[in-house]
Amino acid sequence: MNILVTGGAGLLGSYVMAALQAAGHEAFAYDITAPGPELLSVAPQLATRLRLGGIDDMDRLIAVCRDNRIEAVVHAAARLGLQPSLEDPAGFYQTNIMGTVNICEAARRLEMRKLVVVSSNAVYHQGNGLRLVETDPPFL
């Protein structure tokens, strides 16, 4: 299956790329920046499977999906960090919320039947202990 991994040049995305490749899928990364050498060591296919573009660019996103015959999307693209989100709430909203809407809309337009959204614990606060639990306060 041909799968597009948004945020594929990031930490989560590179591990998803490696796992998909190991499972026999044709994985393509979609990201706004190239991966560093440490992530290329995790997913060497990023060197040739990276398609540059932002999740805010619907035309580019659809073109990449069509050009690579994408059948499914794993959405891992996001801006991270509490402090940066407080400094640029509109930018974070545009990327994290509307970017996800764009991914869903592209999948709908292209009649994809599979879309997986993943996230890291970086979207949450530190919590009170070693494990994040539902009773932790939202901010420390």
N, CA, C and O atoms as a MOPAC input file, in Angstrom:
PM7 MOZYME 1SCF
protein

 N      0.84200 1    -1.17000 1     0.00000 1
 C      0.00000 1     0.00000 1     0.00000 1
 C      0.89100 1     1.23700 1     0.00000 1
 O      1.91100 1     1.25200 1     0.68800 1
 N      0.53500 1     2.26500 1    -0.74600 1
 C      1.24700 1     3.53700 1    -0.76300 1
 C      0.67300 1     4.43600 1     0.31700 1
 O     -0.51600 1     4.75800 1     0.30700 1
 N      1.53800 1     4.84400 1     1.26100 1
 C      1.08600 1     5.58900 1     2.43000 1
 C      1.88800 1     6.87300 1     2.56300 1
 O      3.11500 1     6.86900 1     2.46000 1
 N      1.18000 1     7.97200 1     2.79100 1
 C      1.81600 1     9.26000 1     3.03100 1
 C      1.86800 1     9.50300 1     4.53400 1
 O      0.86600 1     9.34800 1     5.23200 1
 N      3.04200 1     9.88600 1     5.02600 1
 C      3.22200 1    10.19700 1     6.44900 1
 C      3.47700 1    11.69400 1     6.56000 1
 O      4.56800 1    12.16700 1     6.24100 1
 N      2.46200 1    12.44600 1     7.01600 1
 C      2.68200 1    13.87500 1     7.22800 1
 C      3.54500 1    14.03500 1     8.47300 1
 O      3.39400 1    13.29800 1     9.44800 1
 N      4.44400 1    14.99900 1     8.43000 1
 C      5.40800 1    15.12100 1     9.52200 1
 C      6.42400 1    13.99200 1     9.46700 1
 O      7.05300 1    13.66100 1    10.47100 1
 N      6.57800 1    13.40900 1     8.29600 1
 C      7.42400 1    12.22500 1     8.12800 1
 C      8.89800 1    12.44700 1     8.36000 1
 O      9.64000 1    11.48300 1     8.55300 1
 N      9.34800 1    13.69800 1     8.34500 1
 C     10.75900 1    13.98700 1     8.61300 1
 C     11.00500 1    14.29300 1    10.08500 1
 O     12.13400 1    14.59300 1    10.47300 1
 N      9.95500 1    14.22000 1    10.91500 1
 C     10.09400 1    14.45100 1    12.34600 1
 C     10.36000 1    13.15900 1    13.09800 1
 O     10.51200 1    12.09900 1    12.49000 1
 N     10.41600 1    13.24600 1    14.40800 1
 C     10.74700 1    12.08500 1    15.23300 1
 C      9.71800 1    10.96000 1    15.07800 1
 O     10.07200 1     9.84200 1    14.70200 1
 N      8.46000 1    11.25100 1    15.36500 1
 C      7.43600 1    10.20900 1    15.22400 1
 C      7.33900 1     9.73600 1    13.78100 1
 O      7.30600 1     8.53600 1    13.50700 1
 N      7.29300 1    10.69400 1    12.86500 1
 C      7.13400 1    10.36400 1    11.45700 1
 C      8.21900 1     9.45800 1    10.92000 1
 O      7.93300 1     8.55300 1    10.13600 1
 N      9.45800 1     9.67800 1    11.32500 1
 C     10.55300 1     8.84000 1    10.82300 1
 C     10.42600 1     7.40700 1    11.32900 1
 O     10.72200 1     6.46200 1    10.59800 1
 N      9.98800 1     7.24100 1    12.57000 1
 C      9.78600 1     5.88300 1    13.08900 1
 C      8.59200 1     5.20200 1    12.40500 1
 O      8.62100 1     3.99700 1    12.15300 1
 N      7.54700 1     5.97900 1    12.10900 1
 C      6.41900 1     5.43000 1    11.35700 1
 C      6.87500 1     5.02600 1     9.96000 1
 O      6.50900 1     3.95800 1     9.46900 1
 N      7.67300 1     5.87600 1     9.32100 1
 C      8.20400 1     5.54900 1     7.98900 1
 C      8.98000 1     4.23000 1     8.02700 1
 O      8.77900 1     3.36800 1     7.17000 1
 N      9.85500 1     4.07100 1     9.00300 1
 C     10.65800 1     2.85100 1     9.11800 1
 C      9.76600 1     1.63100 1     9.34300 1
 O      9.99400 1     0.57900 1     8.74600 1
 N      8.75400 1     1.76400 1    10.19700 1
 C      7.85900 1     0.63600 1    10.47800 1
 C      7.03900 1     0.26400 1     9.24900 1
 O      6.85100 1    -0.91900 1     8.96500 1
 N      6.55700 1     1.24800 1     8.52700 1
 C      5.78300 1     0.96100 1     7.31400 1
 C      6.65400 1     0.27800 1     6.26600 1
 O      6.22700 1    -0.68000 1     5.62200 1
 N      7.85800 1     0.77000 1     6.10200 1
 C      8.79600 1     0.15600 1     5.14600 1
 C      9.08300 1    -1.29500 1     5.54300 1
 O      9.08400 1    -2.18500 1     4.69200 1
 N      9.32400 1    -1.52800 1     6.82200 1
 C      9.60500 1    -2.88100 1     7.30600 1
 C      8.41900 1    -3.81600 1     7.10000 1
 O      8.59300 1    -5.02400 1     6.93700 1
 N      7.20800 1    -3.25000 1     7.10900 1
 C      5.99600 1    -4.05400 1     6.90600 1
 C      5.67800 1    -4.25700 1     5.42300 1
 O      4.67900 1    -4.88700 1     5.07600 1
 N      6.53300 1    -3.71800 1     4.55800 1
 C      6.35600 1    -3.94400 1     3.12400 1
 C      5.55200 1    -2.89000 1     2.38200 1
 O      5.19800 1    -3.08600 1     1.22000 1
 N      5.25900 1    -1.77500 1     3.04000 1
 C      4.50700 1    -0.70300 1     2.38600 1
 C      5.44500 1     0.26900 1     1.68000 1
 O      6.63300 1     0.33600 1     1.99800 1
 N      4.91500 1     1.00900 1     0.73500 1
 C      5.64100 1     2.09600 1     0.08800 1
 C      5.26400 1     3.36800 1     0.84300 1
 O      4.16200 1     3.89000 1     0.67600 1
 N      6.16600 1     3.85900 1     1.66300 1
 C      5.88500 1     5.02400 1     2.49600 1
 C      6.57600 1     6.25700 1     1.92500 1
 O      7.71700 1     6.20100 1     1.46600 1
 N      5.85100 1     7.36900 1     1.96800 1
 C      6.35800 1     8.65700 1     1.51300 1
 C      6.16800 1     9.66400 1     2.63800 1
 O      5.10700 1     9.72500 1     3.25900 1
 N      7.20900 1    10.45400 1     2.89400 1
 C      7.13300 1    11.48600 1     3.92200 1
 C      6.70100 1    12.79800 1     3.29100 1
 O      7.11100 1    13.12900 1     2.17800 1
 N      5.86800 1    13.54200 1     4.01000 1
 C      5.43500 1    14.86900 1     3.58400 1
 C      5.73200 1    15.80900 1     4.73200 1
 O      5.15800 1    15.67700 1     5.81300 1
 N      6.62900 1    16.76300 1     4.50300 1
 C      7.05700 1    17.63500 1     5.60300 1
 C      7.56200 1    18.94200 1     5.02700 1
 O      7.82800 1    19.04300 1     3.82900 1
 N      7.69500 1    19.94700 1     5.89000 1
 C      8.17700 1    21.25000 1     5.44500 1
 C      9.69400 1    21.36500 1     5.48800 1
 O     10.25900 1    22.35200 1     5.01700 1
 N     10.34600 1    20.36900 1     6.04700 1
 C     11.80000 1    20.42700 1     6.17600 1
 C     12.40200 1    19.03400 1     6.01500 1
 O     11.73200 1    18.02300 1     6.22300 1
 N     13.65200 1    19.00300 1     5.64900 1
 C     14.35600 1    17.72700 1     5.50500 1
 C     14.76200 1    17.19900 1     6.88000 1
 O     14.97000 1    17.97900 1     7.81000 1
 N     14.87500 1    15.88500 1     7.00600 1
 C     15.29000 1    15.30100 1     8.29100 1
 C     16.77400 1    15.48900 1     8.53500 1
 O     17.56600 1    15.61800 1     7.60100 1
 N     17.13200 1    15.50200 1     9.80600 1
 C     18.54400 1    15.54900 1    10.17000 1
 C     19.16100 1    14.16700 1    10.05300 1
 O     18.44700 1    13.18600 1     9.84600 1
 N     20.47700 1    14.07600 1    10.18400 1
 C     21.17100 1    12.79700 1    10.03200 1
 C     20.72300 1    11.72700 1    11.02400 1
 O     20.71800 1    10.54100 1    10.69600 1
 N     20.34000 1    12.14600 1    12.25500 1
 C     19.91400 1    11.16300 1    13.25100 1
 C     18.61300 1    10.48200 1    12.82400 1
 O     18.42900 1     9.29600 1    13.09600 1
 N     17.71700 1    11.19800 1    12.16900 1
 C     16.46600 1    10.58700 1    11.72300 1
 C     16.65000 1     9.82100 1    10.41700 1
 O     15.91900 1     8.86900 1    10.14600 1
 N     17.62200 1    10.23400 1     9.61100 1
 C     17.94800 1     9.43800 1     8.41900 1
 C     18.50400 1     8.07500 1     8.81100 1
 O     18.34800 1     7.10300 1     8.07200 1
 N     19.15200 1     8.00000 1     9.97100 1
 C     19.64100 1     6.69800 1    10.43500 1
 C     18.47800 1     5.80100 1    10.87000 1
 O     18.58000 1     4.57700 1    10.79700 1
 N     17.38000 1     6.40400 1    11.31800 1
 C     16.18100 1     5.65100 1    11.69400 1
 C     15.43900 1     5.18800 1    10.44500 1
 O     15.01100 1     4.03700 1    10.35000 1
 N     15.29600 1     6.10200 1     9.49100 1
 C     14.52600 1     5.81900 1     8.26500 1
 C     15.32700 1     6.30100 1     7.05200 1
 O     15.08700 1     7.39700 1     6.54600 1
 N     16.27100 1     5.49100 1     6.58800 1
 C     17.10700 1     5.90700 1     5.45800 1
 C     16.32000 1     6.25800 1     4.19500 1
 O     16.79700 1     7.03000 1     3.36300 1
 N     15.10700 1     5.69200 1     4.04700 1
 C     14.31000 1     5.96300 1     2.85800 1
 C     13.85400 1     7.41900 1     2.79000 1
 O     13.39300 1     7.87000 1     1.74100 1
 N     13.97500 1     8.15700 1     3.88800 1
 C     13.61000 1     9.57000 1     3.87300 1
 C     14.42900 1    10.35200 1     2.84900 1
 O     13.96000 1    11.35900 1     2.32000 1
 N     15.63600 1     9.89900 1     2.57100 1
 C     16.49300 1    10.60100 1     1.61600 1
 C     15.86500 1    10.66800 1     0.22600 1
 O     16.08600 1    11.62900 1    -0.51000 1
 N     15.09000 1     9.66100 1    -0.13000 1
 C     14.48400 1     9.63200 1    -1.46200 1
 C     12.96300 1     9.70600 1    -1.43700 1
 O     12.34400 1     9.92500 1    -2.47800 1
 N     12.35800 1     9.53000 1    -0.29100 1
 C     10.89400 1     9.47800 1    -0.18700 1
 C     10.28000 1    10.72500 1     0.43300 1
 O      9.08600 1    10.73500 1     0.73100 1
 N     11.07000 1    11.77700 1     0.63500 1
 C     10.54800 1    13.01100 1     1.20200 1
 C      9.92500 1    13.86100 1     0.10400 1
 O     10.53600 1    14.09400 1    -0.93900 1
 N      8.70600 1    14.32000 1     0.34800 1
 C      8.01200 1    15.25400 1    -0.52800 1
 C      7.79300 1    16.52800 1     0.29100 1
 O      7.02900 1    16.53200 1     1.25700 1
 N      8.46600 1    17.60200 1    -0.10200 1
 C      8.37400 1    18.84700 1     0.65400 1
 C      7.02100 1    19.51700 1     0.44100 1
 O      6.51800 1    19.59800 1    -0.67900 1
 N      6.44700 1    19.99400 1     1.54000 1
 C      5.18200 1    20.71100 1     1.48400 1
 C      4.59200 1    20.83500 1     2.86600 1
 O      4.94300 1    20.09000 1     3.78100 1
 N      3.69200 1    21.78500 1     3.00500 1
 C      3.02000 1    22.01100 1     4.27800 1
 C      1.59700 1    21.50200 1     4.24700 1
 O      0.97700 1    21.42400 1     3.18700 1
 N      1.08400 1    21.15800 1     5.40900 1
 C     -0.29100 1    20.65700 1     5.48200 1
 C     -1.30000 1    21.78600 1     5.29900 1
 O     -2.50300 1    21.53900 1     5.21700 1
 N     -0.81200 1    23.02100 1     5.23500 1
 C     -1.69100 1    24.15100 1     4.94700 1
 C     -1.83500 1    24.40600 1     3.44500 1
 O     -2.61400 1    25.26600 1     3.03600 1
 N     -1.09300 1    23.66900 1     2.63100 1
 C     -1.11900 1    23.83700 1     1.17600 1
 C     -1.90000 1    22.68600 1     0.54200 1
 O     -1.32900 1    21.66200 1     0.16700 1
 N     -3.20800 1    22.87300 1     0.43100 1
 C     -4.09600 1    21.81800 1    -0.07100 1
 C     -3.72900 1    21.37900 1    -1.48400 1
 O     -3.73600 1    20.18400 1    -1.77800 1
 N     -3.40900 1    22.32400 1    -2.36200 1
 C     -3.06700 1    21.96100 1    -3.74100 1
 C     -1.83700 1    21.06300 1    -3.79100 1
 O     -1.82200 1    20.06400 1    -4.51000 1
 N     -0.81400 1    21.41600 1    -3.03500 1
 C      0.42000 1    20.60800 1    -3.00000 1
 C      0.14000 1    19.24100 1    -2.38600 1
 O      0.60700 1    18.22000 1    -2.89100 1
 N     -0.60700 1    19.22600 1    -1.31900 1
 C     -0.93900 1    17.96900 1    -0.64500 1
 C     -1.66400 1    17.01500 1    -1.59000 1
 O     -1.31000 1    15.83800 1    -1.67100 1
 N     -2.65800 1    17.50100 1    -2.29400 1
 C     -3.40500 1    16.65700 1    -3.23100 1
 C     -2.52000 1    16.22000 1    -4.39300 1
 O     -2.60100 1    15.07300 1    -4.83000 1
 N     -1.67500 1    17.11900 1    -4.89800 1
 C     -0.77900 1    16.75700 1    -5.99800 1
 C      0.18700 1    15.65000 1    -5.58500 1
 O      0.41800 1    14.71100 1    -6.34700 1
 N      0.75000 1    15.75700 1    -4.38900 1
 C      1.67100 1    14.71800 1    -3.89300 1
 C      0.93700 1    13.39000 1    -3.76300 1
 O      1.46900 1    12.34500 1    -4.13700 1
 N     -0.27800 1    13.42800 1    -3.23700 1
 C     -1.05400 1    12.18800 1    -3.09600 1
 C     -1.33900 1    11.55800 1    -4.45400 1
 O     -1.20800 1    10.34500 1    -4.61800 1
 N     -1.72300 1    12.37000 1    -5.41700 1
 C     -2.00600 1    11.84300 1    -6.75800 1
 C     -0.74700 1    11.31700 1    -7.43000 1
 O     -0.74800 1    10.22100 1    -7.99100 1
 N      0.34200 1    12.10800 1    -7.37500 1
 C      1.58900 1    11.72100 1    -8.04600 1
 C      2.16300 1    10.41700 1    -7.49900 1
 O      2.81100 1     9.66800 1    -8.22900 1
 N      1.92800 1    10.14700 1    -6.22300 1
 C      2.49900 1     8.96000 1    -5.58600 1
 C      1.45800 1     7.86600 1    -5.34100 1
 O      1.72200 1     6.88800 1    -4.64200 1
 N      0.28300 1     8.04400 1    -5.92100 1
 C     -0.81100 1     7.06300 1    -5.81200 1
 C     -1.05500 1     6.66600 1    -4.34800 1
 O     -1.11900 1     5.48400 1    -4.01300 1
 N     -1.19000 1     7.68400 1    -3.48800 1
 C     -1.36500 1     7.46400 1    -2.05000 1
 C     -2.74000 1     6.86300 1    -1.78200 1
 O     -3.76100 1     7.34600 1    -2.27100 1
 N     -2.73300 1     5.79600 1    -0.99000 1
 C     -3.96400 1     5.08800 1    -0.63200 1
 C     -4.39000 1     5.33700 1     0.81100 1
 O     -5.54500 1     5.10400 1     1.16800 1
 N     -3.45800 1     5.81000 1     1.64500 1
 C     -3.74400 1     6.04700 1     3.05600 1
 C     -2.78900 1     7.12000 1     3.57200 1
 O     -1.71000 1     7.33200 1     3.01900 1
 N     -3.21000 1     7.78900 1     4.64200 1
 C     -2.38200 1     8.82500 1     5.26500 1
 C     -2.22000 1     8.51300 1     6.74500 1
 O     -3.17900 1     8.15700 1     7.43000 1
 N     -0.98700 1     8.65500 1     7.22400 1
 C     -0.71400 1     8.66900 1     8.66000 1
 C     -0.33000 1    10.11700 1     8.96600 1
 O      0.70800 1    10.60400 1     8.51900 1
 N     -1.17300 1    10.78800 1     9.72600 1
 C     -0.98800 1    12.22200 1    10.00000 1
 C     -0.25100 1    12.41000 1    11.32100 1
 O     -0.80300 1    12.17500 1    12.39600 1
 N      1.00800 1    12.83900 1    11.22200 1
 C      1.82900 1    13.06800 1    12.41000 1
 C      2.41700 1    14.48000 1    12.42700 1
 O      3.27400 1    14.77900 1    13.25900 1
 N      1.97300 1    15.34400 1    11.52400 1
 C      2.51100 1    16.70400 1    11.45100 1
 C      1.84800 1    17.59800 1    12.49200 1
 O      0.63100 1    17.55700 1    12.67400 1
 N      2.65700 1    18.40400 1    13.17000 1
 C      2.11900 1    19.34400 1    14.15400 1
 C      3.22300 1    20.27300 1    14.62900 1
 O      4.41200 1    19.97000 1    14.52400 1
 N      2.80000 1    21.39500 1    15.14600 1
 C      3.71500 1    22.26100 1    15.87900 1
 C      3.59000 1    21.89300 1    17.35000 1
 O      2.49200 1    21.61800 1    17.83200 1
 N      4.71800 1    21.88800 1    18.06700 1
 C      4.74000 1    21.43000 1    19.45300 1
 C      5.22400 1    22.50500 1    20.40200 1
 O      5.92800 1    23.43700 1    20.01400 1
 N      4.83100 1    22.35200 1    21.65400 1
 C      5.37600 1    23.17000 1    22.72600 1
 C      4.36800 1    24.11300 1    23.32400 1
 O      3.70800 1    24.86100 1    22.60300 1
 N      4.23900 1    24.08700 1    24.63900 1
 C      3.29500 1    24.95700 1    25.32300 1
 C      3.68600 1    26.42000 1    25.17800 1
 O      2.85800 1    27.23500 1    24.77000 1
 N      4.91500 1    26.77000 1    25.49800 1
 C      5.32700 1    28.17500 1    25.44400 1
 C      5.20500 1    28.74400 1    24.03200 1
 O      4.64700 1    29.82900 1    23.87200 1
 N      5.70500 1    28.05500 1    22.99900 1
 C      5.52100 1    28.59700 1    21.64100 1
 C      4.05300 1    28.73600 1    21.25400 1
 O      3.69300 1    29.65000 1    20.51200 1
 N      3.20300 1    27.83800 1    21.74800 1
 C      1.77900 1    27.93100 1    21.41400 1
 C      1.13400 1    29.14700 1    22.07800 1
 O      0.18600 1    29.71700 1    21.53700 1
 N      1.63600 1    29.54400 1    23.23600 1
 C      1.11900 1    30.73100 1    23.91000 1
 C      1.59800 1    32.00300 1    23.21700 1
 O      0.91700 1    33.02800 1    23.24100 1
 N      2.76600 1    31.92500 1    22.60400 1
 C      3.32200 1    33.07800 1    21.88900 1
 C      2.70700 1    33.24500 1    20.50200 1
 O      2.65500 1    34.36200 1    19.98500 1
 N      2.24300 1    32.16100 1    19.89400 1
 C      1.66500 1    32.20800 1    18.54300 1
 C      0.43100 1    31.30800 1    18.46400 1
 O      0.43100 1    30.33300 1    17.71300 1
 N     -0.61500 1    31.61900 1    19.22200 1
 C     -1.78600 1    30.74100 1    19.22400 1
 C     -2.44500 1    30.61900 1    17.86000 1
 O     -2.90400 1    29.53400 1    17.50100 1
 N     -2.50600 1    31.68900 1    17.09700 1
 C     -3.14700 1    31.62800 1    15.77800 1
 C     -2.35200 1    30.72500 1    14.82400 1
 O     -2.93700 1    29.96800 1    14.04900 1
 N     -1.03500 1    30.80900 1    14.88400 1
 C     -0.19400 1    29.95500 1    14.04500 1
 C     -0.34000 1    28.48700 1    14.40500 1
 O     -0.39600 1    27.62700 1    13.52600 1
 N     -0.40100 1    28.20400 1    15.70000 1
 C     -0.58200 1    26.82500 1    16.15000 1
 C     -1.95500 1    26.30100 1    15.74200 1
 O     -2.09200 1    25.15200 1    15.32300 1
 N     -2.96900 1    27.15400 1    15.86800 1
 C     -4.31400 1    26.76500 1    15.44300 1
 C     -4.32300 1    26.46800 1    13.94900 1
 O     -4.88400 1    25.46200 1    13.51500 1
 N     -3.70000 1    27.34500 1    13.16500 1
 C     -3.68400 1    27.16000 1    11.71000 1
 C     -3.01100 1    25.84100 1    11.33000 1
 O     -3.51700 1    25.10900 1    10.47900 1
 N     -1.89400 1    25.53900 1    11.94800 1
 C     -1.18700 1    24.30400 1    11.61400 1
 C     -1.86700 1    23.07800 1    12.20300 1
 O     -2.17000 1    22.13200 1    11.47700 1
 N     -2.10800 1    23.08200 1    13.50000 1
 C     -2.56700 1    21.86800 1    14.17300 1
 C     -4.03700 1    21.55200 1    13.94800 1
 O     -4.39900 1    20.38500 1    13.79900 1
 N     -4.87700 1    22.55600 1    13.92200 1
 C     -6.30400 1    22.30600 1    13.73400 1
 C     -6.65900 1    22.33200 1    12.24700 1
 O     -7.16900 1    21.35100 1    11.70800 1
 N     -6.38700 1    23.45200 1    11.59600 1
 C     -6.76800 1    23.55900 1    10.18700 1
 C     -5.91900 1    22.63800 1     9.30500 1
 O     -6.39000 1    22.17600 1     8.26600 1
 N     -4.69100 1    22.37200 1     9.70100 1
 C     -3.87800 1    21.40400 1     8.96000 1
 C     -4.50300 1    20.02100 1     8.99300 1
 O     -4.51900 1    19.31300 1     7.98600 1
 N     -5.02100 1    19.63800 1    10.16100 1
 C     -5.70500 1    18.35200 1    10.27300 1
 C     -6.98400 1    18.34800 1     9.44200 1
 O     -7.31500 1    17.34300 1     8.81300 1
 N     -7.69800 1    19.46700 1     9.43800 1
 C     -8.88300 1    19.58000 1     8.57500 1
 C     -8.47100 1    19.39700 1     7.11400 1
 O     -9.16200 1    18.70700 1     6.36400 1
 N     -7.36400 1    19.99900 1     6.70200 1
 C     -6.88500 1    19.85300 1     5.32300 1
 C     -6.55700 1    18.40200 1     4.98800 1
 O     -6.87300 1    17.92900 1     3.89600 1
 N     -5.92800 1    17.69900 1     5.91800 1
 C     -5.60800 1    16.28200 1     5.68700 1
 C     -6.90000 1    15.49600 1     5.49000 1
 O     -7.00300 1    14.68100 1     4.57400 1
 N     -7.86700 1    15.74000 1     6.33800 1
 C     -9.16000 1    15.03300 1     6.22300 1
 C     -9.85700 1    15.38200 1     4.91400 1
 O    -10.43000 1    14.50900 1     4.26100 1
 N     -9.81100 1    16.64300 1     4.53300 1
 C    -10.46100 1    17.06700 1     3.29400 1
 C     -9.76200 1    16.47300 1     2.06900 1
 O    -10.42300 1    16.04700 1     1.12200 1
 N     -8.43400 1    16.44500 1     2.08600 1
 C     -7.70200 1    15.83200 1     0.97200 1
 C     -8.05100 1    14.35100 1     0.85800 1
 O     -8.27200 1    13.84200 1    -0.24100 1
 N     -8.09900 1    13.66900 1     1.98900 1
 C     -8.46400 1    12.24200 1     1.98600 1
 C     -9.88100 1    12.05000 1     1.44800 1
 O    -10.14200 1    11.11200 1     0.69500 1
 N    -10.78700 1    12.93500 1     1.83400 1
 C    -12.16500 1    12.84400 1     1.34200 1
 C    -12.22600 1    13.07300 1    -0.16400 1
 O    -12.87200 1    12.31400 1    -0.88700 1
 N    -11.55100 1    14.12000 1    -0.63400 1
 C    -11.57000 1    14.43300 1    -2.07100 1
 C    -10.98100 1    13.31000 1    -2.90900 1
 O    -11.44300 1    13.03600 1    -4.01700 1
 N     -9.96100 1    12.66800 1    -2.36900 1
 C     -9.28700 1    11.59400 1    -3.10300 1
 C     -9.89000 1    10.22600 1    -2.81900 1
 O     -9.38500 1     9.20600 1    -3.28800 1
 N    -10.97000 1    10.21000 1    -2.04800 1
 C    -11.70500 1     8.99500 1    -1.71200 1
 C    -10.83800 1     7.93100 1    -1.05300 1
 O    -10.95600 1     6.74000 1    -1.34100 1
 N     -9.95900 1     8.39300 1    -0.15800 1
 C     -9.14600 1     7.46400 1     0.62600 1
 C    -10.01900 1     6.85600 1     1.71300 1
 O    -10.89400 1     7.52000 1     2.26800 1
 N     -9.77800 1     5.62700 1     2.00000 1
 C    -10.57300 1     4.92400 1     3.00700 1
 C     -9.82700 1     4.78400 1     4.33000 1
 O    -10.39500 1     4.30800 1     5.31300 1
 N     -8.54800 1     5.20000 1     4.36300 1
 C     -7.76500 1     5.01800 1     5.58500 1
 C     -7.00800 1     6.30000 1     5.93200 1
 O     -6.26700 1     6.85400 1     5.12000 1
 N     -7.22400 1     6.74700 1     7.16900 1
 C     -6.53600 1     7.90800 1     7.70300 1
 C     -6.27700 1     7.63700 1     9.18400 1
 O     -7.20100 1     7.34800 1     9.94500 1
 N     -5.01800 1     7.73500 1     9.57600 1
 C     -4.62800 1     7.50700 1    10.96000 1
 C     -4.00400 1     8.79800 1    11.48300 1
 O     -3.11800 1     9.36300 1    10.84300 1
 N     -4.45900 1     9.26300 1    12.63500 1
 C     -3.89300 1    10.45500 1    13.26400 1
 C     -3.11300 1    10.00100 1    14.49200 1
 O     -3.64700 1     9.30400 1    15.35500 1
 N     -1.84700 1    10.40000 1    14.56100 1
 C     -1.00800 1    10.03900 1    15.70500 1
 C     -0.49500 1    11.31200 1    16.36300 1
 O     -0.45300 1    12.37300 1    15.74000 1
 N     -0.10900 1    11.19600 1    17.61900 1
 C      0.42500 1    12.32800 1    18.35000 1
 C      1.37800 1    11.81700 1    19.42200 1
 O      1.34000 1    10.65000 1    19.81400 1
 N      2.21500 1    12.70500 1    19.87500 1
 C      3.13100 1    12.35400 1    20.96800 1
 C      2.60500 1    12.94700 1    22.26600 1
 O      1.65900 1    13.73400 1    22.26600 1
 N      3.22300 1    12.56300 1    23.35500 1
 C      2.81800 1    13.13800 1    24.63600 1
 C      3.27900 1    14.58800 1    24.76900 1
 O      2.98900 1    15.23500 1    25.77600 1
 N      3.98900 1    15.10300 1    23.77300 1
 C      4.42400 1    16.49900 1    23.81700 1
 C      3.25100 1    17.46900 1    23.74100 1
 O      3.40300 1    18.64800 1    24.06000 1
 N      2.09500 1    16.99300 1    23.32500 1
 C      0.92100 1    17.87200 1    23.27700 1
 C      0.29500 1    18.02700 1    24.65700 1
 O     -0.59800 1    18.85300 1    24.84400 1
 N      0.75500 1    17.24300 1    25.62000 1
 C      0.24100 1    17.30500 1    26.97300 1
 C      1.26500 1    17.96000 1    27.88200 1
 O      2.39600 1    18.21800 1    27.47000 1
 N      0.87500 1    18.22300 1    29.09500 1
 C      1.78800 1    18.77400 1    30.08200 1
 C      2.61100 1    17.64500 1    30.70400 1
 O      2.45900 1    16.48100 1    30.33200 1
 N      3.47300 1    17.99100 1    31.64200 1
 C      4.33200 1    17.00000 1    32.28200 1
 C      3.58400 1    16.05800 1    33.21500 1
 O      4.01500 1    14.91900 1    33.39300 1
 N      2.51400 1    16.47800 1    33.79800 1
 C      1.83500 1    15.63900 1    34.78500 1
 C      2.49500 1    15.74600 1    36.14600 1
 O      3.45000 1    16.50200 1    36.32700 1
 N      1.98100 1    14.98500 1    37.10300 1
 C      2.50300 1    15.03700 1    38.46800 1
 C      3.46900 1    13.90900 1    38.79000 1
 O      4.13400 1    13.94400 1    39.82500 1
 N      3.55500 1    12.93400 1    37.93900 1
 C      4.41300 1    11.79500 1    38.24000 1
 C      5.06500 1    11.25500 1    36.98600 1
 O      5.19700 1    11.94900 1    35.97800 1
 N      5.46700 1    10.00600 1    37.07100 1
 C      6.12700 1     9.38100 1    35.93700 1
 C      5.16800 1     9.08000 1    34.79100 1
 O      5.57800 1     8.99000 1    33.63400 1
 N      3.88000 1     8.92500 1    35.12500 1
 C      2.88200 1     8.60400 1    34.10600 1
 C      1.84300 1     9.71100 1    34.04800 1
 O      1.47700 1    10.28700 1    35.07200 1
 N      1.37200 1    10.00100 1    32.85000 1
 C      0.29800 1    10.96200 1    32.67200 1
 C     -1.02000 1    10.24500 1    32.93200 1
 O     -1.29300 1     9.20000 1    32.34100 1
 N     -1.83000 1    10.80400 1    33.81100 1
 C     -3.13000 1    10.21100 1    34.11300 1
 C     -4.20800 1    11.28200 1    33.96100 1
 O     -3.92200 1    12.47800 1    34.01600 1
 N     -5.44300 1    10.84000 1    33.77200 1
 C     -6.54300 1    11.76700 1    33.50600 1
 C     -6.78500 1    12.77000 1    34.62200 1
 O     -7.31400 1    13.85100 1    34.36200 1
 N     -6.41800 1    12.44900 1    35.84000 1
 C     -6.66800 1    13.34800 1    36.96600 1
 C     -5.58400 1    14.41700 1    37.11600 1
 O     -5.71700 1    15.29100 1    37.97200 1
 N     -4.51500 1    14.37700 1    36.31300 1
 C     -3.48500 1    15.41200 1    36.37700 1
 C     -4.08400 1    16.74700 1    35.98300 1
 O     -4.96100 1    16.79700 1    35.12000 1
 N     -3.62500 1    17.84200 1    36.60400 1
 C     -4.11700 1    19.16500 1    36.19800 1
 C     -3.64300 1    19.49000 1    34.79000 1
 O     -2.61400 1    18.96900 1    34.35900 1
 N     -4.37100 1    20.34200 1    34.05600 1
 C     -3.99500 1    20.61800 1    32.66700 1
 C     -2.68300 1    21.35200 1    32.52500 1
 O     -1.99300 1    21.14900 1    31.52600 1
 N     -2.29800 1    22.19000 1    33.46200 1
 C     -1.02200 1    22.90700 1    33.38500 1
 C     -0.39300 1    22.96400 1    34.76600 1
 O     -1.09000 1    23.05000 1    35.77700 1
 N      0.91600 1    22.91500 1    34.79500 1
 C      1.64600 1    23.01900 1    36.06800 1
 C      2.19100 1    24.39900 1    36.26700 1
 O      2.83200 1    24.66900 1    37.28300 1

